[in-house]
């Protein structure tokens, strides 16, 4: 049944979500979005979960879009009072053509010198190519496309059906190529990999090969999460359109679970890494560093430490070892001064004295500092 979409214009009091430090996936510390709800309406979208969507009925998510009219002004006010770091923003669903709030918010980021991370399913982002280039030159930027299935893969049509009204991935690959040709750092977020629909080796291989072939520099992947109303909504879709997959999903996502089992994920993660290696790209998003950032050395080191932690996770190492590296990375992230000064003044002892660094990580961190200082 075709259902009309309703739009509500309103003026919220705040817009910027802040974290204590950058995450280790997209390297974003802040996020700000101009719209609530999404006209694309992908059936697997976690934004229907209660903690993200203020809707009683998950069907409303794609059919009642709330427009934050004052988003650019709110963002300007918030960023003016905030230390510079990466902002996760941009939303190029169809109504952006009319309201242009994503564009205006990017103009604020440019003016105030904030780096930006954009994750998109729409090629409409190309409309703002000149602006993206300006941000890249002034404060750095990454534009990633959500692509979970590539043309030619088994099940491609089914995935298109799951992505509902989002433009097909072939258009996202074209947009990626144009961005890459314009010098923008771009790549693929293969999220979420849907069991039985896009987790075949052929599809993983196609997505990664086509990303590399269209100028993408990375493919980062993760699995599906299902919680509360979104779980019910998703199972209803399976029941009505993909009934053959019901048993598989009931086994992988029993009631009360949030994500599929870790062994299932680490098998896929390892395969994504192998295929990225074969295609000369990475399975991690490069961290945008602002030109002239006084703590750029620390931030690059944190990036290396987060990679170490992710590698341990993929290899099935005990959770404690993975957490040792996460905590150590946070310690370096929080350090106000350049870590090389700590190391040159106090050596290994100085690094070990940092809250979060342990005997399990200190020697490798010293080694990383030494080899990075030499380059
Ligand atoms: S395009 Fe992104 S935000 Fe929109 S419904 Fe799809 S997954 Fe959700």
Coordinates of N, CA and C in Angstrom, one line a residue, residues 86-234:
X86 N 36.2 15.8 14.7 CA 35.5 15.3 13.5 C 34.0 15.3 13.8
X87 N 33.2 15.9 12.9 CA 31.8 16.0 13.0 C 31.1 15.0 12.0
X88 N 30.3 14.1 12.5 CA 29.5 13.1 11.7 C 28.2 13.9 11.3
X89 N 28.1 14.2 10.0 CA 26.9 14.9 9.6 C 26.6 14.6 8.1
X90 N 25.6 15.3 7.6 CA 25.1 15.1 6.2 C 24.0 14.1 6.2
X91 N 22.9 14.4 5.5 CA 21.8 13.5 5.3 C 21.2 13.9 4.0
X92 N 21.4 13.1 2.9 CA 21.0 13.5 1.6 C 19.8 12.7 1.1
X93 N 18.8 12.5 2.0 CA 17.5 11.9 1.6 C 16.8 12.9 0.7
X94 N 15.8 12.5 -0.1 CA 15.2 13.4 -1.1 C 14.9 14.8 -0.7
X95 N 14.3 15.0 0.6 CA 13.9 16.3 0.9 C 15.1 17.3 1.1
X96 N 16.3 16.8 1.1 CA 17.5 17.7 1.2 C 17.5 18.6 -0.1
X97 N 17.0 18.1 -1.2 CA 16.9 18.9 -2.4 C 16.2 20.2 -2.1
X98 N 15.2 20.2 -1.3 CA 14.4 21.4 -1.0 C 15.0 22.2 0.1
X99 N 15.3 21.5 1.2 CA 15.7 22.3 2.4 C 17.1 22.7 2.5
X100 N 18.0 21.9 1.9 CA 19.4 22.1 1.8 C 20.1 22.4 3.2
X101 N 19.5 21.7 4.2 CA 20.1 21.9 5.5 C 21.5 21.2 5.7
X102 N 21.6 20.0 5.0 CA 22.9 19.4 5.1 C 24.0 20.3 4.5
X103 N 23.7 20.9 3.4 CA 24.6 21.8 2.8 C 25.0 23.0 3.7
X104 N 24.0 23.6 4.3 CA 24.2 24.7 5.2 C 25.0 24.3 6.4
X105 N 24.8 23.1 6.9 CA 25.6 22.6 8.0 C 27.0 22.4 7.7
X106 N 27.2 21.9 6.5 CA 28.6 21.7 6.0 C 29.3 23.0 5.8
X107 N 28.6 24.1 5.4 CA 29.2 25.4 5.3 C 29.6 25.9 6.6
X108 N 28.9 25.6 7.7 CA 29.3 26.0 9.1 C 30.6 25.2 9.4
X109 N 30.6 23.9 9.1 CA 31.9 23.1 9.5 C 33.1 23.7 8.7
X110 N 32.9 24.1 7.5 CA 34.0 24.7 6.7 C 34.4 26.0 7.3
X111 N 33.5 26.8 7.6 CA 33.8 28.2 8.1 C 34.6 28.0 9.5
X112 N 34.1 27.1 10.3 CA 34.7 27.0 11.7 C 35.9 26.0 11.7
X113 N 36.2 25.4 10.6 CA 37.4 24.6 10.5 C 37.3 23.2 11.1
X114 N 36.1 22.6 11.1 CA 35.9 21.3 11.6 C 36.0 20.2 10.5
X115 N 36.7 19.1 10.8 CA 36.7 18.0 9.8 C 35.4 17.3 9.8
X116 N 35.1 16.6 8.8 CA 33.7 16.0 8.6 C 33.8 14.6 8.2
X117 N 32.9 13.8 8.7 CA 32.7 12.4 8.2 C 31.2 12.3 7.7
X118 N 31.0 11.9 6.4 CA 29.7 11.7 5.9 C 29.5 10.2 5.5
X119 N 28.3 9.7 5.8 CA 28.0 8.3 5.4 C 26.7 8.4 4.7
X120 N 26.7 8.0 3.4 CA 25.5 8.2 2.6 C 25.1 7.0 1.8
X121 N 23.8 6.9 1.5 CA 23.3 6.0 0.5 C 22.8 6.7 -0.7
X122 N 23.0 8.0 -0.8 CA 22.4 8.7 -2.0 C 23.5 9.5 -2.7
X123 N 23.5 9.4 -4.0 CA 24.5 10.2 -4.8 C 24.2 11.7 -4.8
X124 N 23.1 12.1 -4.2 CA 22.8 13.5 -4.1 C 23.9 14.3 -3.4
X125 N 24.8 13.6 -2.6 CA 25.9 14.3 -2.0 C 26.8 15.0 -3.0
X126 N 26.8 14.5 -4.2 CA 27.6 15.1 -5.3 C 27.2 16.5 -5.6
X127 N 26.0 16.9 -5.3 CA 25.6 18.3 -5.5 C 26.5 19.2 -4.8
X128 N 27.1 18.8 -3.7 CA 27.9 19.7 -2.8 C 29.4 19.4 -3.0
X129 N 29.8 18.9 -4.2 CA 31.2 18.5 -4.4 C 32.1 19.7 -4.1
X130 N 31.8 20.9 -4.6 CA 32.8 22.0 -4.5 C 33.0 22.3 -3.0
X131 N 31.9 22.2 -2.2 CA 32.0 22.5 -0.8 C 32.8 21.4 -0.1
X132 N 32.6 20.1 -0.5 CA 33.4 19.0 0.1 C 34.8 19.2 -0.2
X133 N 35.2 19.6 -1.4 CA 36.6 19.8 -1.7 C 37.2 20.9 -0.8
X134 N 36.4 22.0 -0.6 CA 36.9 23.1 0.3 C 37.2 22.6 1.7
X135 N 36.2 21.7 2.2 CA 36.4 21.2 3.5 C 37.7 20.3 3.5
X136 N 37.8 19.5 2.5 CA 39.0 18.6 2.5 C 40.3 19.4 2.5
X137 N 40.3 20.5 1.8 CA 41.5 21.3 1.8 C 41.8 22.0 3.1
X138 N 40.7 22.5 3.7 CA 40.9 23.3 4.9 C 41.0 22.4 6.2
X139 N 40.1 21.5 6.3 CA 40.1 20.8 7.6 C 40.0 19.3 7.5
X140 N 39.9 18.7 6.3 CA 39.9 17.3 6.1 C 38.5 16.7 6.2
X141 N 38.3 15.6 5.4 CA 36.9 15.1 5.2 C 37.0 13.6 4.7
X142 N 36.1 12.8 5.1 CA 35.9 11.5 4.5 C 34.4 11.3 4.1
X143 N 34.1 10.9 2.9 CA 32.8 10.6 2.5 C 32.7 9.1 2.2
X144 N 31.9 8.4 3.0 CA 31.8 6.9 2.8 C 30.3 6.6 2.3
X145 N 30.2 5.6 1.5 CA 28.9 5.2 1.0 C 28.6 3.9 1.6
X146 N 27.3 3.8 2.1 CA 26.8 2.5 2.6 C 26.5 1.6 1.4
X147 N 27.2 0.6 1.2 CA 27.0 -0.4 0.1 C 27.1 -1.8 0.6
X148 N 26.0 -2.5 0.6 CA 26.1 -3.9 1.1 C 26.0 -5.0 0.0
X149 N 25.7 -4.6 -1.2 CA 25.7 -5.6 -2.3 C 26.0 -4.9 -3.6
X150 N 26.8 -5.6 -4.4 CA 27.3 -5.0 -5.6 C 26.5 -5.6 -6.8
X151 N 26.3 -4.8 -7.9 CA 25.7 -5.3 -9.1 C 26.4 -6.6 -9.5
X152 N 25.6 -7.6 -9.9 CA 26.2 -8.9 -10.4 C 26.3 -9.9 -9.3
X153 N 26.1 -9.5 -8.0 CA 26.2 -10.5 -6.9 C 24.9 -11.3 -6.8
X154 N 25.0 -12.5 -6.3 CA 23.7 -13.3 -6.0 C 22.9 -12.5 -5.0
X155 N 21.6 -12.4 -5.2 CA 20.8 -11.8 -4.2 C 20.7 -10.2 -4.3
X156 N 21.4 -9.7 -5.3 CA 21.4 -8.2 -5.4 C 20.0 -7.6 -5.4
X157 N 19.1 -8.2 -6.2 CA 17.7 -7.7 -6.2 C 17.0 -7.7 -4.9
X158 N 17.3 -8.8 -4.1 CA 16.7 -8.9 -2.8 C 17.2 -7.8 -1.9
X159 N 18.5 -7.5 -2.0 CA 19.1 -6.5 -1.1 C 18.5 -5.1 -1.5
X160 N 18.3 -4.9 -2.9 CA 17.7 -3.7 -3.3 C 16.3 -3.5 -2.7
X161 N 15.6 -4.7 -2.6 CA 14.3 -4.6 -1.9 C 14.4 -4.3 -0.5
X162 N 15.4 -4.8 0.2 CA 15.6 -4.5 1.6 C 16.0 -3.0 1.8
X163 N 16.7 -2.4 0.8 CA 17.1 -1.0 0.9 C 15.9 -0.1 0.5
X164 N 14.8 -0.7 0.1 CA 13.6 0.1 -0.1 C 13.7 1.2 -1.1
X165 N 13.6 2.5 -0.7 CA 13.7 3.6 -1.7 C 15.1 4.2 -1.8
X166 N 16.1 3.6 -1.2 CA 17.4 4.2 -1.4 C 17.9 3.9 -2.9
X167 N 18.6 4.9 -3.4 CA 19.1 4.7 -4.8 C 20.0 3.4 -4.9
X168 N 19.9 2.7 -6.0 CA 20.7 1.4 -6.1 C 22.2 1.7 -5.9
X169 N 22.9 0.6 -5.5 CA 24.3 0.8 -5.2 C 25.1 1.1 -6.4
X170 N 24.6 0.8 -7.6 CA 25.4 1.1 -8.8 C 25.6 2.7 -8.9
X171 N 24.6 3.4 -8.4 CA 24.6 4.9 -8.5 C 25.6 5.4 -7.4
X172 N 25.7 4.6 -6.3 CA 26.6 5.0 -5.2 C 28.1 4.8 -5.7
X173 N 28.3 3.7 -6.4 CA 29.6 3.5 -6.9 C 30.0 4.6 -7.9
X174 N 29.1 5.0 -8.7 CA 29.4 6.1 -9.7 C 29.8 7.4 -8.9
X175 N 29.0 7.6 -7.9 CA 29.3 8.8 -7.1 C 30.6 8.7 -6.4
X176 N 31.0 7.5 -5.9 CA 32.3 7.3 -5.3 C 33.4 7.6 -6.3
X177 N 33.2 7.2 -7.5 CA 34.2 7.4 -8.5 C 34.4 8.9 -8.8
X178 N 33.3 9.6 -8.8 CA 33.4 11.1 -9.1 C 34.1 11.8 -7.9
X179 N 33.8 11.4 -6.7 CA 34.4 12.0 -5.5 C 35.9 11.7 -5.5
X180 N 36.3 10.4 -5.8 CA 37.7 10.0 -5.8 C 38.4 10.8 -6.8
X181 N 37.8 11.0 -8.0 CA 38.5 11.8 -9.1 C 38.7 13.2 -8.6
X182 N 37.8 13.7 -7.7 CA 37.9 15.1 -7.3 C 38.9 15.2 -6.1
X183 N 39.5 14.1 -5.7 CA 40.5 14.1 -4.6 C 39.9 13.9 -3.2
X184 N 38.7 13.5 -3.2 CA 38.0 13.3 -1.9 C 38.3 11.9 -1.4
X185 N 38.7 11.7 -0.1 CA 38.9 10.4 0.5 C 37.5 9.7 0.6
X186 N 37.4 8.6 0.0 CA 36.1 7.9 0.0 C 36.2 6.4 0.0
X187 N 35.1 5.7 0.3 CA 35.2 4.2 0.4 C 33.8 3.7 0.8
X188 N 33.8 2.5 1.2 CA 32.5 1.8 1.5 C 32.4 1.4 2.9
X189 N 31.2 1.6 3.5 CA 30.8 1.0 4.8 C 29.8 -0.1 4.4
X190 N 30.3 -1.3 4.6 CA 29.5 -2.5 4.2 C 28.7 -2.8 5.5
X191 N 27.6 -2.1 5.7 CA 26.9 -2.1 6.9 C 25.4 -2.0 6.7
X192 N 24.6 -2.9 7.1 CA 25.0 -4.1 7.8 C 25.0 -5.3 6.8
X193 N 26.0 -6.2 7.1 CA 26.0 -7.4 6.2 C 24.8 -8.3 6.7
X194 N 23.9 -8.5 5.8 CA 22.7 -9.3 6.1 C 22.9 -10.8 5.9
X195 N 22.8 -11.6 6.9 CA 23.0 -13.0 6.7 C 22.0 -13.6 5.7
X196 N 22.5 -14.4 4.8 CA 21.6 -15.1 3.8 C 21.3 -14.2 2.6
X197 N 21.6 -12.9 2.7 CA 21.3 -12.0 1.6 C 22.5 -11.4 1.0
X198 N 23.5 -11.0 1.8 CA 24.7 -10.4 1.2 C 26.0 -10.8 1.9
X199 N 26.0 -12.0 2.5 CA 27.2 -12.4 3.2 C 27.9 -13.5 2.4
X200 N 27.6 -13.7 1.1 CA 28.3 -14.7 0.4 C 29.7 -14.2 0.0
X201 N 30.6 -15.1 -0.2 CA 31.9 -14.7 -0.6 C 31.9 -14.0 -1.9
X202 N 31.1 -14.4 -2.8 CA 31.0 -13.7 -4.1 C 30.6 -12.2 -3.9
X203 N 29.7 -12.0 -3.0 CA 29.3 -10.6 -2.8 C 30.3 -9.8 -2.1
X204 N 30.9 -10.3 -1.1 CA 32.0 -9.6 -0.4 C 33.1 -9.2 -1.4
X205 N 33.4 -10.2 -2.2 CA 34.5 -10.0 -3.2 C 34.1 -8.9 -4.2
X206 N 32.8 -9.0 -4.6 CA 32.4 -7.9 -5.6 C 32.4 -6.5 -5.0
X207 N 31.9 -6.4 -3.8 CA 31.8 -5.1 -3.2 C 33.2 -4.5 -3.0
X208 N 34.1 -5.3 -2.6 CA 35.5 -4.8 -2.3 C 36.2 -4.5 -3.6
X209 N 36.1 -5.4 -4.6 CA 36.7 -5.2 -5.9 C 36.1 -3.9 -6.5
X210 N 34.8 -3.8 -6.5 CA 34.2 -2.6 -7.2 C 34.5 -1.3 -6.4
X211 N 34.7 -1.4 -5.1 CA 35.1 -0.2 -4.3 C 36.5 0.2 -4.8
X212 N 37.4 -0.7 -4.8 CA 38.8 -0.4 -5.3 C 38.7 0.2 -6.7
X213 N 37.9 -0.5 -7.5 CA 37.8 -0.1 -9.0 C 37.2 1.3 -9.2
X214 N 36.5 1.8 -8.2 CA 35.8 3.1 -8.3 C 36.6 4.2 -7.5
X215 N 37.8 3.8 -7.1 CA 38.6 4.9 -6.4 C 38.4 4.9 -4.9
X216 N 37.7 3.9 -4.3 CA 37.5 3.9 -2.9 C 38.8 3.4 -2.2
X217 N 39.0 3.9 -1.0 CA 40.3 3.5 -0.3 C 40.1 2.6 0.8
X218 N 38.8 2.2 1.1 CA 38.6 1.3 2.3 C 37.2 0.7 2.1
X219 N 37.1 -0.5 2.8 CA 35.8 -1.1 3.0 C 35.8 -1.5 4.5
X220 N 34.9 -0.9 5.2 CA 34.7 -1.3 6.6 C 33.4 -2.0 6.7
X221 N 33.4 -3.1 7.5 CA 32.2 -3.9 7.5 C 31.7 -4.2 8.9
X222 N 30.4 -4.4 9.1 CA 29.9 -4.8 10.4 C 28.6 -5.5 10.2
X223 N 28.1 -6.2 11.2 CA 26.9 -7.0 11.1 C 25.7 -6.2 11.4
X224 N 24.6 -6.9 11.4 CA 23.2 -6.4 11.7 C 23.0 -6.4 13.2
X225 N 22.3 -5.3 13.6 CA 21.8 -5.3 15.0 C 20.3 -5.2 15.0
X226 N 19.7 -5.8 15.9 CA 18.2 -5.8 16.0 C 17.8 -5.6 17.4
X227 N 17.0 -4.6 17.7 CA 16.6 -4.4 19.0 C 15.1 -3.9 19.0
X228 N 14.4 -4.2 20.1 CA 13.1 -3.7 20.4 C 12.2 -3.7 19.2
X229 N 11.6 -2.5 18.9 CA 10.6 -2.4 17.8 C 11.2 -2.7 16.5
X230 N 12.5 -2.3 16.3 CA 13.1 -2.6 15.0 C 13.2 -4.1 14.8
X231 N 13.4 -4.9 15.8 CA 13.5 -6.3 15.6 C 12.1 -6.9 15.1
X232 N 11.0 -6.4 15.8 CA 9.7 -6.8 15.4 C 9.4 -6.4 14.0
X233 N 9.7 -5.2 13.6 CA 9.5 -4.6 12.3 C 10.2 -5.5 11.3
X234 N 11.5 -5.8 11.5 CA 12.4 -6.5 10.6 C 11.8 -8.0 10.4

